[in-house]
XYZ file of C-alpha atoms in Angstrom:
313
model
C 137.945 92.680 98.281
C 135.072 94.632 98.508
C 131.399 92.909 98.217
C 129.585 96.381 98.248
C 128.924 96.332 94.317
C 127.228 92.840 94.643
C 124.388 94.427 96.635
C 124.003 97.009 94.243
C 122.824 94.668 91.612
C 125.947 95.064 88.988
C 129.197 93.777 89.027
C 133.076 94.263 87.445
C 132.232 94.775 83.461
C 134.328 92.840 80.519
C 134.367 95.297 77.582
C 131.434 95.978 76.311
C 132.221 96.576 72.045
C 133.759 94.284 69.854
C 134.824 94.376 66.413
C 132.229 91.607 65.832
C 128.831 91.546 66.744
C 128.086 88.260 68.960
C 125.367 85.454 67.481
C 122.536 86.169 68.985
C 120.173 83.977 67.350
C 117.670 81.473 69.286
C 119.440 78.654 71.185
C 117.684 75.249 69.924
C 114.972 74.092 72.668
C 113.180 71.291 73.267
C 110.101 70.507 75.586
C 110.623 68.024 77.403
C 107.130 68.075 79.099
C 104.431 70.749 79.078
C 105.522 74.514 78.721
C 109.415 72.851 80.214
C 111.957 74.402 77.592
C 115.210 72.921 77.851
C 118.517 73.977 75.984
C 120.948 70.741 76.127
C 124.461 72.587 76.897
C 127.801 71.034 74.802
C 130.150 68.481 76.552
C 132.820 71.143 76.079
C 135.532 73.635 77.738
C 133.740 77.767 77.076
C 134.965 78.978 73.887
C 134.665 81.547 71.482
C 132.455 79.541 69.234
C 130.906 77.753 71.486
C 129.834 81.274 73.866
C 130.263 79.507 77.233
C 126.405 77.777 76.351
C 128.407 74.774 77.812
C 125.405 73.956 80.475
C 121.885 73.047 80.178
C 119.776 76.038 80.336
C 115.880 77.008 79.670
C 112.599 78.014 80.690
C 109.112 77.561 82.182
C 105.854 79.027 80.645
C 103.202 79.675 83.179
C 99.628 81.635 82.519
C 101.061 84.924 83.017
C 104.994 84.903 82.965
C 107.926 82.827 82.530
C 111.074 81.878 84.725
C 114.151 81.422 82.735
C 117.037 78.596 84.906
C 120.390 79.821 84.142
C 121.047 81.467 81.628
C 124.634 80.094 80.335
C 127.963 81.294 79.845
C 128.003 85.120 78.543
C 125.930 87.676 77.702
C 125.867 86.792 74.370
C 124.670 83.344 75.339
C 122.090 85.024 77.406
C 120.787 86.854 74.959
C 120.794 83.274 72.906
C 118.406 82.458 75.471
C 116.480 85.104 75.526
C 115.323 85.114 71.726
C 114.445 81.353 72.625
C 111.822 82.778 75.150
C 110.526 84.853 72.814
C 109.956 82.784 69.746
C 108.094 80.114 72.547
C 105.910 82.910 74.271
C 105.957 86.984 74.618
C 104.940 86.626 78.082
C 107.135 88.541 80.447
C 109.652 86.966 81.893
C 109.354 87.730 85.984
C 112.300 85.396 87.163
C 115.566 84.414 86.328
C 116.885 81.743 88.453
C 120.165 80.386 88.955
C 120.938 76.581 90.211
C 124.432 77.739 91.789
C 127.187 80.099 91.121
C 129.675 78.672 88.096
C 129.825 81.118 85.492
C 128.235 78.725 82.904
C 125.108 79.051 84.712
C 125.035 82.678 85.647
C 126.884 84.423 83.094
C 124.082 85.168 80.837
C 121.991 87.422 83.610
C 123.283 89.994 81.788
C 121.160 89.692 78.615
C 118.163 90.080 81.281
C 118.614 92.912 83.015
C 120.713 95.171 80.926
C 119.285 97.933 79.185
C 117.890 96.487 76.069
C 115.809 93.771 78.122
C 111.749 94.458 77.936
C 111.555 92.613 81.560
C 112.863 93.542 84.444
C 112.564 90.101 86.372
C 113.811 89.209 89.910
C 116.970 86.937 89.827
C 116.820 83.818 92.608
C 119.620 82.109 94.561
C 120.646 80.417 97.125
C 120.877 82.234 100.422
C 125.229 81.807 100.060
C 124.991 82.797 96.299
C 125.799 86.268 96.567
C 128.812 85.752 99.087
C 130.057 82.941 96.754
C 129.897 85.539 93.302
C 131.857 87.906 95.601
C 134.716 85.968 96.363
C 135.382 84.879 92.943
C 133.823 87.645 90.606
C 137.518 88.591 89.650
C 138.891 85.279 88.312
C 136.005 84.197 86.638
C 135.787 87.277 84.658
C 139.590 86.981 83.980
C 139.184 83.378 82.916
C 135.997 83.940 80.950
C 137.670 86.669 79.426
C 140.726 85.102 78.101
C 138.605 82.181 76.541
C 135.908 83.741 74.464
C 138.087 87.090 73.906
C 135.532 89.232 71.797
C 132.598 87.014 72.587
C 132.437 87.595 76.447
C 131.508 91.515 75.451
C 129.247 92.528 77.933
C 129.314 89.521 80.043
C 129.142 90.881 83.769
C 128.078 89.056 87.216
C 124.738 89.953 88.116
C 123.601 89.491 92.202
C 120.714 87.973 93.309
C 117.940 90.529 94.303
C 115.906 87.435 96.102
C 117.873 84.554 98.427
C 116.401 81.209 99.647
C 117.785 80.553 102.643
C 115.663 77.111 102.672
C 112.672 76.857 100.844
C 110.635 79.106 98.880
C 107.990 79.325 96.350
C 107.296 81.335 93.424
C 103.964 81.873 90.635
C 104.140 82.190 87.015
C 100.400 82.319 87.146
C 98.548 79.112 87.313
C 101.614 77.692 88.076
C 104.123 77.614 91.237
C 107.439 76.645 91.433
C 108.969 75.054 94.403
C 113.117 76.130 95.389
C 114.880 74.505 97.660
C 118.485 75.393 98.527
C 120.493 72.624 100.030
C 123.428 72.005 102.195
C 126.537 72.336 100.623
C 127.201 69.429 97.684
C 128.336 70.555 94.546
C 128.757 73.963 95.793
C 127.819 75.518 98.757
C 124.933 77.246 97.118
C 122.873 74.701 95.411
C 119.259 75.576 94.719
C 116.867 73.100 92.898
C 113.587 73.927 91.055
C 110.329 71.739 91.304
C 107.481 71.987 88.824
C 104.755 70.208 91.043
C 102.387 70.106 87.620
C 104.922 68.225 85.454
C 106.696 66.769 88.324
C 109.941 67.983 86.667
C 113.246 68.198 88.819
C 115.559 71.078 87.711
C 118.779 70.214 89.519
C 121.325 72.661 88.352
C 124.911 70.709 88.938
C 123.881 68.661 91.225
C 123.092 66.046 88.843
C 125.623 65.436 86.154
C 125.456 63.220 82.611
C 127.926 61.891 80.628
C 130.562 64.918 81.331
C 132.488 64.452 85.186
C 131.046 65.924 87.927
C 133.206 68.458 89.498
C 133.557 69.044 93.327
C 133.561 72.089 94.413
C 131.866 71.817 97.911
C 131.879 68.427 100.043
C 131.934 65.337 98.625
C 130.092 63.616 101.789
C 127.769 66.356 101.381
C 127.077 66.005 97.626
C 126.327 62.346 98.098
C 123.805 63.106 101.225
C 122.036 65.226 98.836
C 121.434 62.646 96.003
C 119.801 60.791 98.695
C 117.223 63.642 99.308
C 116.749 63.953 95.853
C 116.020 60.269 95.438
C 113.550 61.087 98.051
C 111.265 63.240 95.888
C 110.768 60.632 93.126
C 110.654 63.317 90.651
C 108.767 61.865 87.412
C 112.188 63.633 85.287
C 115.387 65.693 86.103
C 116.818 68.473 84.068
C 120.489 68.064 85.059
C 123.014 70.762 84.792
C 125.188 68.567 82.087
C 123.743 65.594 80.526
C 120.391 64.229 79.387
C 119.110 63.014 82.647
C 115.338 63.154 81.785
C 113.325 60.266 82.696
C 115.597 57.969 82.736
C 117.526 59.248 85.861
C 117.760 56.674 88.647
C 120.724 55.454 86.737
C 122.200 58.149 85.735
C 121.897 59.382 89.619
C 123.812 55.955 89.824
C 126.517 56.570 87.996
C 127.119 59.739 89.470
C 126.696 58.257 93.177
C 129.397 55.009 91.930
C 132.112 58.166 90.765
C 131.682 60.068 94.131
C 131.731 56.763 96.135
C 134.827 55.635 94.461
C 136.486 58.756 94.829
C 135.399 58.840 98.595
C 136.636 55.229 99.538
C 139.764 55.230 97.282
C 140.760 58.851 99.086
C 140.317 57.281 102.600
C 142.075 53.640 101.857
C 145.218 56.249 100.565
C 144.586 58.608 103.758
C 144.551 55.498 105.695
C 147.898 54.014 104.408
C 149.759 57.174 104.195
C 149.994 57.624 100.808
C 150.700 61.861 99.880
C 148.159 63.991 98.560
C 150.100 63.640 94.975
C 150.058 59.785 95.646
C 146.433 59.379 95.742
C 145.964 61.872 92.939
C 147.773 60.073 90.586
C 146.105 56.447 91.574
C 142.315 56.972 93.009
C 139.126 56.387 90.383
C 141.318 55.169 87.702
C 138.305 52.546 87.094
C 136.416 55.840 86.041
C 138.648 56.779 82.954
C 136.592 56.176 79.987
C 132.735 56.284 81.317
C 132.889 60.360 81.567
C 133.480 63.144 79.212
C 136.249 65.740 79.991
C 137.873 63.220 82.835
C 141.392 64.411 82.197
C 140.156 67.784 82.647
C 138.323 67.329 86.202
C 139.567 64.211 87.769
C 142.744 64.992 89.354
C 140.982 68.299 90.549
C 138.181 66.219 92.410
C 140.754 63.687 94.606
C 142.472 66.821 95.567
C 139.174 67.983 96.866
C 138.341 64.929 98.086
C 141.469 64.191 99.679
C 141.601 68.171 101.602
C 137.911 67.109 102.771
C 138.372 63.747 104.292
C 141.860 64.198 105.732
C 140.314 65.668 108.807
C 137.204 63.998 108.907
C 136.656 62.387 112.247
């Protein structure tokens, strides 16, 4: 597979007409603290109706321009976004930033940079973003395809044109944003955003609400990371799924008891033998019921779990 297109700033197309036009009225916002515009994503699958706007997405207002965080899952959610922006503030917007590379928080770049958009803003990731959109640009076009059909019109992966390979900082204007990408967690491209003046945490996946987390990095990992962001005693956290807010040491605690179950129950059935489909069918049961969508992601995560910690020394 080639990764030259990614550096060129476009990516594989889905079709770009359909026999009906997609909704591109404001998402709903709320501000959760001064000019911090949040869009709370659906505990769902992405679906035609529902546009892929399955994660939490939104904005930040500084003096002179705004930085969108993701930006959901399609163009047409995108542009959702986008008329959300301007009905807050007609301010440019100079960044778009994206937390990590599922397609429900990059998929709606697209309504940003395409013609059509007024700005032309820089879009942020991690340092192993770009690498990470190559590998799987082709199935999660196919996949995003077959379930919004019409609705994914337009809906294209869009590369980073700036990486943070550890820590950067950015200016709205009266205003600077901290990014920090970490080791690999939830992905192997998690980036976080800090608003020092609000003391607001955007945390992309790495923090999950109410629906399952999903592992798709290292499950050590993930849970060394919650520790650094228990570190920074952020006054709220914007979390990728969920209503984390200000209220977030437990909900950090709940995720941490899910991973740590998974973790120890994986190793006891490594440690006794027990197969690969063994331990899927019989580690976190004690989980059913306390998470949204756990038939969906559960059995996924042991096997994860299980590949990681097989080896581990």
């Amino acid at each position: 597979m080639t990764r030259s297109w990614l550096f060129a700033g476009l990516a594989l197309c889905l079709g770009t007409t359909a026999s009906v036009a997609a909704d591109t009225s404001a998402l709903p916002v709320a501000e959760v603290a001064p000019g911090i515009y949040v869009h709370a994503g659906v505990h769902q699958e992405a679906t035609a109706e529902n546009q892929g706007s399955i994660a939490n997405v939104g904005f930040i207002v500084g003096q002179k321009c705004i930085a969108v965080i993701d930006t959901g899952g399609s163009k047409a959610a995108g542009l959702r976004l986008r008329a959300a922006v301007r009905k807050v503030s007609g301010l440019p917007i100079c960044f778009v930033i994206n937390t990590h590379m599922h397609p429900d928080h990059v998929f709606g770049n697209a309504a940003f940079v395409d013609e059509g958009a007024r700005d032309k803003p820089t879009v942020v990731g991690h340092a192993k973003l770009a690498a990470a959109l190559a590998v799987r640009q082709r199935g999660y076009l196919d996949r995003i395809e077959q379930a919004l059909g019409e609705a994914a019109a337009g809906t294209r992966v869009v590369a980073p044109t700036m990486s943070v390979g550890d820590h950067a900082e950015i200016d709205l204007g009266g205003r600077k944003l901290e990014l920090t990408a970490w080791p690999t967690a939830h992905t192997d491209n998690d980036l976080t955003v800090f608003d020092p003046s609000t003391q607001t945490l955007w945390s992309g996946d790495l923090v999950f609400v109410e629906r399952i987390p999903s592992i798709d990095g290292s499950l050590r990992g993930w849970l060394k990371v919650l520790a650094g962001i228990r570190q920074l005693e952020p006054a709220r956290i914007v979390a990728g799924h969920g209503n984390a807010g200000e209220a977030w040491r437990p909900a950090l605690a709940r995720l941490e008891q899910y991973l740590t179950t998974v973790r120890d129950e994986t190793r006891a059935a490594i440690k006794v033998r027990r197969t690969i489909q063994q331990a899927v069918d019989d580690v976190g049961k004690s989980e059913r019921g306390r998470w949204q969508l756990f038939d969906d992601y559960h059995r996924r995560n042991v096997t994860a779990a299980y590949a990681e910690l097989e080896w581990e020394d």
